[in-house]
Amino acid sequence: MKKYYLLTPGPTPIPPQVALKEALPILHHRTSEFGQIYKDTAEGLKYIFQTKNEVYTLAASGTGAMETAIVNLLSPGDEIIVASCGNFGDRWAKIAQGYGVKVISASVEWGKVVKPAEIEKALKENPNVKAVFTTFTETSTGVVNDIKTIGEIVSKTNAVLAVDTISGLAGQEYRADDWKVDVTVSGSQKGFMLAPGLAFISLSDKAWKLNENSKIPKFYFDIKKYKKSYLTNETPFTPPVTLIVSLQESIKMIKEKGIENVWNECKILAKASRAGMKALGLELFGEVPCEVVTSAKVPEEIGGKIVKTLREKYGVSIAGGQGDLKGKIIRFAHMGYIGKADILVGFACLEMVLEELGVKIEKGKAVAAAQDALMKG
Ligand SMILES: *Cc1c(COP(=O)(O)O)cnc(C)c1O
């Protein structure tokens, strides 16, 4: 028997109040009882997205909402701009290319943040572009993009702005409407403190107009079906009833705390994580670190071993690097139900593992640095 600590940037731990909801008997989904719950979650999602637009819930992982955005906005042969700075930004391009959409890149090297001026330039040079796709917090590298500035730029053109907030929402300050984002997509297993399996998407009027001409074939992810069912507090197909009932509970917890306080808490955890990494002599990775995950460079020979040893010996799951960053960075998540004490557990165990792997460190230094940051608030 092992006790597990999940400090990964998705999935994240589930609060007991939420987990208990998953044990309740299944409600039938075409009942007013379920309809009321669905309606409550839909309203709560607007608050978390900071939008007046409807937010639809899909039975899919977060990528399902990304695909929903692509297939409902575009037609084969359309031109889009993808501004990527990591693995998840690249996913926008892969999905689009799979449907015959032409991708113009405004991407940057992994670890950097996307450059709003590059997007502006690409929009000027390609006036037919239908939409710009980018990422809020790029989980693979740990940076945050300046969505507000990008929103200002894109809103002055005919293009629609679609943003992946799968890891950043309910973690770092995000305001869909104020920042002029047309399409926001997210998922259940990160800041929302839920099991994986739900995806969320909202569309502005400008995005709905683009949808009118979209010719990519679609059925399950046809967003018009979700809009129609929404009127009667339903989903077009059988929803994951259990997850939606638990979503109601997690939204309730977020509302009780207040979204600003959720953002602020992640900010404090981020400060503590950065302080802990620096105290270990590990260089932070990423041009503008986000507040939901902290990335640090590690000696390449032991990169993979750190993650494996932490998990196998101490039950602590953190993430390593993806793609070219495999073995080169480690990533500590601090979103959702991850709290102050979890950060201390993470660093205490990381110190033991680094020493066991032959890295010269002084045990207790990272923990103390994180403690100081947490106590300062
Ligand atoms: C986790 C994540 C995804 C992928 O979500 P899935 O739920 O695995 O489909 C996409 N984008 C970002 C930014 C993520 O953090």
Short mmCIF file of C-alpha atoms and ligand atoms in Angstrom, two decimals:
data_model
loop_
_atom_site.label_atom_id
_atom_site.label_comp_id
_atom_site.label_asym_id
_atom_site.label_seq_id
_atom_site.Cartn_x
_atom_site.Cartn_y
_atom_site.Cartn_z
CA MET A 1 0.00 0.00 0.00
CA LYS A 2 1.37 3.38 -0.94
CA LYS A 3 0.14 6.89 -0.27
CA TYR A 4 0.11 8.94 -3.45
CA TYR A 5 0.74 12.65 -3.86
CA LEU A 6 -0.29 14.01 -7.21
CA LEU A 7 1.72 17.12 -8.05
CA THR A 8 1.35 16.81 -11.82
CA PRO A 9 -0.15 19.47 -14.10
CA GLY A 10 -3.11 17.24 -14.80
CA PRO A 11 -4.61 15.16 -13.53
CA THR A 12 -4.66 16.90 -10.14
CA PRO A 13 -5.95 15.64 -6.77
CA ILE A 14 -9.71 15.58 -6.14
CA PRO A 15 -11.14 17.02 -2.90
CA PRO A 16 -13.08 14.45 -0.82
CA GLN A 17 -16.31 16.50 -1.10
CA VAL A 18 -16.05 16.18 -4.89
CA ALA A 19 -15.00 12.53 -4.89
CA LEU A 20 -17.98 11.61 -2.69
CA LYS A 21 -20.36 13.00 -5.32
CA GLU A 22 -18.99 10.45 -7.74
CA ALA A 23 -20.35 7.68 -5.52
CA LEU A 24 -23.98 8.86 -5.72
CA PRO A 25 -26.54 6.86 -7.71
CA ILE A 26 -26.70 7.78 -11.40
CA LEU A 27 -29.43 10.26 -12.26
CA HIS A 28 -31.22 9.90 -15.55
CA HIS A 29 -30.06 12.70 -17.81
CA ARG A 30 -33.47 13.58 -19.28
CA THR A 31 -34.97 14.65 -15.96
CA SER A 32 -35.56 18.04 -14.38
CA GLU A 33 -33.42 16.93 -11.46
CA PHE A 34 -30.38 16.50 -13.68
CA GLY A 35 -31.36 19.53 -15.78
CA GLN A 36 -31.18 21.72 -12.70
CA ILE A 37 -27.67 20.48 -11.93
CA TYR A 38 -26.55 20.99 -15.52
CA LYS A 39 -27.96 24.52 -15.51
CA ASP A 40 -26.19 25.30 -12.25
CA THR A 41 -22.85 24.09 -13.65
CA ALA A 42 -23.37 26.05 -16.88
CA GLU A 43 -23.87 29.26 -14.87
CA GLY A 44 -20.87 28.48 -12.68
CA LEU A 45 -18.70 27.89 -15.73
CA LYS A 46 -19.54 31.39 -17.01
CA TYR A 47 -18.21 32.77 -13.73
CA ILE A 48 -14.99 30.78 -13.97
CA PHE A 49 -14.51 31.67 -17.67
CA GLN A 50 -15.44 35.30 -16.84
CA THR A 51 -17.79 35.38 -19.80
CA LYS A 52 -21.39 36.23 -20.57
CA ASN A 53 -21.40 33.63 -23.35
CA GLU A 54 -22.83 30.16 -22.90
CA VAL A 55 -20.31 27.50 -21.92
CA TYR A 56 -20.96 23.99 -23.23
CA THR A 57 -19.81 20.79 -21.54
CA LEU A 58 -18.57 17.91 -23.68
CA ALA A 59 -17.77 14.31 -22.78
CA ALA A 60 -14.11 14.37 -23.82
CA SER A 61 -10.70 15.25 -22.49
CA GLY A 62 -9.58 18.84 -23.05
CA THR A 63 -8.32 18.06 -26.54
CA GLY A 64 -11.92 17.26 -27.51
CA ALA A 65 -12.80 20.92 -26.91
CA MET A 66 -9.79 21.99 -29.01
CA GLU A 67 -11.00 19.78 -31.86
CA THR A 68 -14.53 21.16 -31.37
CA ALA A 69 -13.16 24.68 -31.87
CA ILE A 70 -11.36 23.75 -35.08
CA VAL A 71 -14.18 21.75 -36.70
CA ASN A 72 -16.85 24.33 -35.87
CA LEU A 73 -15.01 27.47 -36.97
CA LEU A 74 -13.31 26.38 -40.16
CA SER A 75 -13.54 24.83 -43.60
CA PRO A 76 -10.90 22.81 -45.46
CA GLY A 77 -8.51 25.22 -47.18
CA ASP A 78 -9.07 28.03 -44.68
CA GLU A 79 -6.03 29.85 -43.36
CA ILE A 80 -5.37 30.21 -39.65
CA ILE A 81 -2.52 31.50 -37.50
CA VAL A 82 -1.19 29.25 -34.76
CA ALA A 83 0.92 31.00 -32.14
CA SER A 84 2.49 28.13 -30.24
CA CYS A 85 5.24 28.02 -27.62
CA GLY A 86 5.10 24.37 -26.68
CA ASN A 87 3.57 20.94 -27.03
CA PHE A 88 -0.03 22.03 -26.50
CA GLY A 89 0.20 25.01 -28.83
CA ASP A 90 1.57 22.66 -31.48
CA ARG A 91 -1.52 20.51 -30.98
CA TRP A 92 -3.71 23.28 -32.44
CA ALA A 93 -1.68 23.06 -35.66
CA LYS A 94 -1.82 19.25 -35.78
CA ILE A 95 -5.59 19.14 -35.37
CA ALA A 96 -6.12 21.87 -37.99
CA GLN A 97 -3.80 20.23 -40.51
CA GLY A 98 -5.63 16.95 -40.00
CA TYR A 99 -8.76 18.68 -41.32
CA GLY A 100 -7.05 20.28 -44.31
CA VAL A 101 -6.70 23.73 -42.79
CA LYS A 102 -3.67 25.80 -43.80
CA VAL A 103 -1.56 26.81 -40.81
CA ILE A 104 0.50 30.00 -40.79
CA SER A 105 2.96 29.90 -37.94
CA ALA A 106 3.56 32.68 -35.44
CA SER A 107 5.20 30.20 -33.11
CA VAL A 108 8.29 30.57 -30.96
CA GLU A 109 10.85 28.22 -29.51
CA TRP A 110 9.65 26.10 -26.56
CA GLY A 111 10.32 27.99 -23.33
CA LYS A 112 9.66 31.42 -24.88
CA VAL A 113 6.30 33.19 -24.85
CA VAL A 114 4.43 33.98 -28.06
CA LYS A 115 5.03 37.47 -29.40
CA PRO A 116 1.87 39.56 -29.90
CA ALA A 117 3.73 41.69 -32.49
CA GLU A 118 4.39 38.55 -34.57
CA ILE A 119 0.69 37.73 -34.54
CA GLU A 120 -0.12 41.30 -35.58
CA LYS A 121 2.38 41.07 -38.43
CA ALA A 122 1.04 37.69 -39.59
CA LEU A 123 -2.52 39.07 -39.54
CA LYS A 124 -1.47 42.06 -41.68
CA GLU A 125 0.37 39.86 -44.17
CA ASN A 126 -2.48 37.34 -44.39
CA PRO A 127 -5.77 39.24 -44.47
CA ASN A 128 -7.77 36.07 -45.21
CA VAL A 129 -6.91 34.43 -41.91
CA LYS A 130 -10.09 33.17 -40.24
CA ALA A 131 -8.80 32.60 -36.73
CA VAL A 132 -5.80 32.78 -34.40
CA PHE A 133 -5.15 29.86 -32.07
CA THR A 134 -2.94 30.07 -29.01
CA THR A 135 -2.43 28.82 -25.46
CA PHE A 136 -2.92 30.62 -22.15
CA THR A 137 -0.61 28.70 -19.80
CA GLU A 138 1.62 26.39 -21.86
CA THR A 139 1.84 23.43 -19.50
CA SER A 140 4.66 21.68 -21.35
CA THR A 141 7.10 24.52 -20.64
CA GLY A 142 5.44 26.39 -17.75
CA VAL A 143 5.03 29.82 -19.35
CA VAL A 144 2.01 32.12 -19.62
CA ASN A 145 1.13 34.10 -22.74
CA ASP A 146 -0.17 37.66 -22.78
CA ILE A 147 -3.71 36.88 -23.90
CA LYS A 148 -4.98 40.37 -23.09
CA THR A 149 -2.62 42.01 -25.59
CA ILE A 150 -3.26 39.31 -28.18
CA GLY A 151 -7.01 39.84 -27.69
CA GLU A 152 -6.64 43.57 -28.36
CA ILE A 153 -4.82 42.85 -31.61
CA VAL A 154 -7.07 40.11 -32.95
CA SER A 155 -10.30 41.91 -32.00
CA LYS A 156 -9.42 44.71 -34.43
CA THR A 157 -9.45 42.25 -37.34
CA ASN A 158 -12.00 39.88 -38.83
CA ALA A 159 -10.25 36.91 -37.26
CA VAL A 160 -11.52 35.02 -34.24
CA LEU A 161 -9.23 34.36 -31.25
CA ALA A 162 -9.33 30.84 -29.75
CA VAL A 163 -7.41 30.13 -26.54
CA ASP A 164 -6.56 26.85 -24.83
CA THR A 165 -6.96 27.44 -21.09
CA ILE A 166 -6.97 23.75 -20.15
CA SER A 167 -4.34 24.16 -17.43
CA GLY A 168 -4.70 27.84 -16.63
CA LEU A 169 -8.40 28.27 -15.95
CA ALA A 170 -9.35 28.35 -12.24
CA GLY A 171 -5.65 28.82 -11.51
CA GLN A 172 -4.28 31.99 -13.02
CA GLU A 173 -6.21 35.21 -13.68
CA TYR A 174 -8.14 34.81 -16.92
CA ARG A 175 -10.97 37.00 -18.24
CA ALA A 176 -12.47 35.75 -21.48
CA ASP A 177 -14.72 38.73 -22.22
CA ASP A 178 -12.53 41.57 -20.90
CA TRP A 179 -9.60 40.17 -22.85
CA LYS A 180 -11.73 39.86 -26.03
CA VAL A 181 -11.24 36.13 -26.42
CA ASP A 182 -13.81 34.60 -28.80
CA VAL A 183 -13.38 30.92 -28.05
CA THR A 184 -12.11 29.56 -24.74
CA VAL A 185 -11.56 25.83 -24.26
CA SER A 186 -10.81 24.02 -21.03
CA GLY A 187 -10.93 20.63 -19.30
CA SER A 188 -11.90 19.09 -15.98
CA GLN A 189 -8.73 17.51 -14.57
CA LYS A 190 -6.59 20.53 -13.72
CA GLY A 191 -7.78 23.70 -11.99
CA PHE A 192 -11.31 22.31 -11.77
CA MET A 193 -10.24 19.60 -9.28
CA LEU A 194 -12.18 16.88 -11.08
CA ALA A 195 -11.49 13.54 -12.66
CA PRO A 196 -10.50 13.67 -16.34
CA GLY A 197 -13.35 13.39 -18.82
CA LEU A 198 -15.06 16.76 -19.24
CA ALA A 199 -14.20 19.46 -21.75
CA PHE A 200 -15.67 22.96 -21.87
CA ILE A 201 -16.02 25.50 -24.66
CA SER A 202 -17.51 28.97 -25.02
CA LEU A 203 -18.05 30.97 -28.21
CA SER A 204 -18.58 34.70 -28.79
CA ASP A 205 -21.04 36.10 -31.35
CA LYS A 206 -18.10 36.65 -33.71
CA ALA A 207 -17.21 32.96 -33.38
CA TRP A 208 -20.81 31.90 -33.99
CA LYS A 209 -20.80 33.94 -37.23
CA LEU A 210 -17.73 32.07 -38.39
CA ASN A 211 -19.47 28.83 -37.49
CA GLU A 212 -22.24 29.59 -40.02
CA ASN A 213 -19.81 29.01 -42.90
CA SER A 214 -17.85 26.12 -41.42
CA LYS A 215 -17.74 23.14 -43.77
CA ILE A 216 -15.52 20.67 -41.95
CA PRO A 217 -17.64 17.51 -41.51
CA LYS A 218 -18.71 16.90 -37.90
CA PHE A 219 -21.27 15.08 -35.83
CA TYR A 220 -20.47 14.38 -32.16
CA PHE A 221 -18.64 17.70 -31.79
CA ASP A 222 -21.14 19.75 -33.82
CA ILE A 223 -21.47 22.73 -31.48
CA LYS A 224 -24.90 23.70 -32.85
CA LYS A 225 -26.29 20.55 -31.25
CA TYR A 226 -24.95 21.63 -27.85
CA LYS A 227 -26.36 25.14 -28.26
CA LYS A 228 -29.79 23.73 -29.04
CA SER A 229 -29.81 21.29 -26.10
CA TYR A 230 -28.58 24.01 -23.78
CA LEU A 231 -31.99 25.69 -24.10
CA THR A 232 -33.57 22.77 -22.24
CA ASN A 233 -30.65 22.25 -19.83
CA GLU A 234 -29.56 19.14 -21.66
CA THR A 235 -26.66 17.81 -23.67
CA PRO A 236 -27.28 16.26 -27.12
CA PHE A 237 -25.86 12.88 -26.08
CA THR A 238 -25.71 11.03 -22.76
CA PRO A 239 -23.52 13.22 -20.57
CA PRO A 240 -21.06 11.81 -18.01
CA VAL A 241 -23.69 12.36 -15.31
CA THR A 242 -21.32 11.49 -12.48
CA LEU A 243 -18.70 14.01 -13.57
CA ILE A 244 -21.26 16.76 -13.99
CA VAL A 245 -22.66 16.11 -10.51
CA SER A 246 -19.12 16.35 -9.13
CA LEU A 247 -18.50 19.46 -11.27
CA GLN A 248 -21.37 21.14 -9.46
CA GLU A 249 -19.55 20.51 -6.18
CA SER A 250 -16.16 21.74 -7.39
CA ILE A 251 -17.72 24.90 -8.84
CA LYS A 252 -19.45 25.43 -5.51
CA MET A 253 -16.07 25.23 -3.76
CA ILE A 254 -14.48 27.68 -6.22
CA LYS A 255 -17.40 30.12 -5.85
CA GLU A 256 -17.27 29.94 -2.05
CA LYS A 257 -13.58 30.77 -2.10
CA GLY A 258 -13.99 33.37 -4.84
CA ILE A 259 -12.15 33.11 -8.16
CA GLU A 260 -9.79 35.99 -7.25
CA ASN A 261 -8.72 34.09 -4.13
CA VAL A 262 -8.14 30.94 -6.19
CA TRP A 263 -5.86 32.97 -8.49
CA ASN A 264 -4.08 34.51 -5.54
CA GLU A 265 -3.45 31.18 -3.87
CA CYS A 266 -1.86 29.77 -7.03
CA LYS A 267 0.31 32.87 -7.20
CA ILE A 268 1.62 32.21 -3.67
CA LEU A 269 2.24 28.52 -4.43
CA ALA A 270 4.10 29.56 -7.59
CA LYS A 271 6.32 31.93 -5.61
CA ALA A 272 7.10 29.17 -3.11
CA SER A 273 7.86 26.67 -5.89
CA ARG A 274 10.20 29.05 -7.67
CA ALA A 275 11.97 29.83 -4.39
CA GLY A 276 12.35 26.11 -3.67
CA MET A 277 13.83 25.36 -7.09
CA LYS A 278 16.29 28.25 -6.83
CA ALA A 279 17.36 27.15 -3.35
CA LEU A 280 18.25 23.76 -4.84
CA GLY A 281 20.42 25.49 -7.41
CA LEU A 282 18.03 24.55 -10.21
CA GLU A 283 17.56 27.19 -12.88
CA LEU A 284 13.94 28.07 -13.64
CA PHE A 285 12.83 27.28 -17.18
CA GLY A 286 10.62 29.52 -19.28
CA GLU A 287 10.63 33.18 -20.30
CA VAL A 288 7.55 34.19 -18.29
CA PRO A 289 6.72 31.53 -15.69
CA CYS A 290 3.01 30.89 -15.17
CA GLU A 291 1.30 30.44 -11.83
CA VAL A 292 -0.06 26.90 -12.22
CA VAL A 293 3.12 24.94 -12.90
CA THR A 294 6.82 25.57 -12.21
CA SER A 295 9.50 24.22 -14.54
CA ALA A 296 13.17 23.94 -13.67
CA LYS A 297 16.19 22.64 -15.56
CA VAL A 298 17.81 19.48 -14.22
CA PRO A 299 21.04 17.67 -15.18
CA GLU A 300 20.14 15.64 -18.28
CA GLU A 301 21.68 12.39 -17.02
CA ILE A 302 19.23 12.22 -14.12
CA GLY A 303 16.18 14.07 -15.48
CA GLY A 304 14.12 10.95 -16.08
CA LYS A 305 15.34 9.28 -12.90
CA ILE A 306 14.14 12.14 -10.67
CA VAL A 307 10.52 11.72 -11.75
CA LYS A 308 10.65 7.92 -11.55
CA THR A 309 12.40 7.78 -8.16
CA LEU A 310 10.07 10.34 -6.60
CA ARG A 311 7.08 8.29 -7.66
CA GLU A 312 8.39 4.84 -6.88
CA LYS A 313 10.11 5.60 -3.60
CA TYR A 314 7.94 8.32 -2.11
CA GLY A 315 4.65 8.13 -4.01
CA VAL A 316 5.11 11.70 -5.25
CA SER A 317 4.14 12.25 -8.88
CA ILE A 318 5.61 15.25 -10.65
CA ALA A 319 6.06 15.74 -14.40
CA GLY A 320 9.18 15.66 -16.54
CA GLY A 321 9.71 17.35 -19.88
CA GLN A 322 7.85 16.55 -23.10
CA GLY A 323 9.26 16.24 -26.61
CA ASP A 324 12.74 17.77 -26.87
CA LEU A 325 12.58 18.73 -23.21
CA LYS A 326 12.33 15.10 -22.09
CA GLY A 327 14.84 14.52 -19.31
CA LYS A 328 15.85 18.19 -19.27
CA ILE A 329 13.25 19.77 -17.02
CA ILE A 330 10.99 18.82 -14.13
CA ARG A 331 7.57 20.35 -13.57
CA PHE A 332 5.80 20.88 -10.24
CA ALA A 333 2.09 21.67 -10.49
CA HIS A 334 0.33 24.01 -8.11
CA MET A 335 -3.24 24.22 -9.28
CA GLY A 336 -6.62 22.92 -8.18
CA TYR A 337 -6.62 21.07 -4.87
CA ILE A 338 -2.84 21.24 -4.48
CA GLY A 339 -2.15 23.26 -1.33
CA LYS A 340 0.69 24.81 0.64
CA ALA A 341 1.58 21.65 2.55
CA ASP A 342 1.75 19.67 -0.72
CA ILE A 343 4.47 22.00 -2.00
CA LEU A 344 6.53 21.30 1.13
CA VAL A 345 6.06 17.54 0.71
CA GLY A 346 7.17 17.87 -2.90
CA PHE A 347 10.37 19.72 -2.06
CA ALA A 348 11.22 17.58 0.98
CA CYS A 349 11.05 14.46 -1.19
CA LEU A 350 12.79 16.12 -4.14
CA GLU A 351 15.72 16.96 -1.86
CA MET A 352 16.06 13.35 -0.77
CA VAL A 353 15.88 12.10 -4.35
CA LEU A 354 18.44 14.60 -5.66
CA GLU A 355 20.88 13.61 -2.94
CA GLU A 356 20.26 9.92 -3.62
CA LEU A 357 21.01 10.56 -7.29
CA GLY A 358 24.32 12.16 -6.40
CA VAL A 359 23.46 15.84 -6.76
CA LYS A 360 25.24 17.97 -4.17
CA ILE A 361 22.51 19.80 -2.29
CA GLU A 362 21.91 20.86 1.27
CA LYS A 363 18.79 19.12 2.56
CA GLY A 364 16.20 21.44 4.05
CA LYS A 365 17.20 24.50 2.02
CA ALA A 366 14.45 24.20 -0.58
CA VAL A 367 11.87 23.42 2.07
CA ALA A 368 12.95 26.46 4.07
CA ALA A 369 12.89 28.72 1.02
CA ALA A 370 9.39 27.49 0.14
CA GLN A 371 8.29 27.94 3.76
CA ASP A 372 9.53 31.54 3.80
CA ALA A 373 7.67 32.30 0.58
CA LEU A 374 4.47 30.67 1.87
CA MET A 375 4.66 32.56 5.16
CA LYS A 376 5.13 35.88 3.35
CA GLY A 377 2.03 35.07 1.31
C1 LIG B 1 -3.47 19.08 -20.34
C2 LIG B 1 -3.49 20.03 -21.46
C3 LIG B 1 -4.04 19.71 -22.70
C4 LIG B 1 -4.53 18.33 -23.02
O1 LIG B 1 -5.67 18.04 -22.40
P1 LIG B 1 -6.26 16.54 -22.42
O2 LIG B 1 -7.30 16.66 -21.35
O3 LIG B 1 -5.14 15.61 -22.10
O4 LIG B 1 -6.84 16.33 -23.76
C5 LIG B 1 -4.09 20.67 -23.68
N1 LIG B 1 -3.61 21.91 -23.46
C6 LIG B 1 -3.06 22.27 -22.29
C7 LIG B 1 -2.52 23.64 -22.11
C8 LIG B 1 -2.98 21.34 -21.25
O5 LIG B 1 -2.42 21.68 -20.09
#
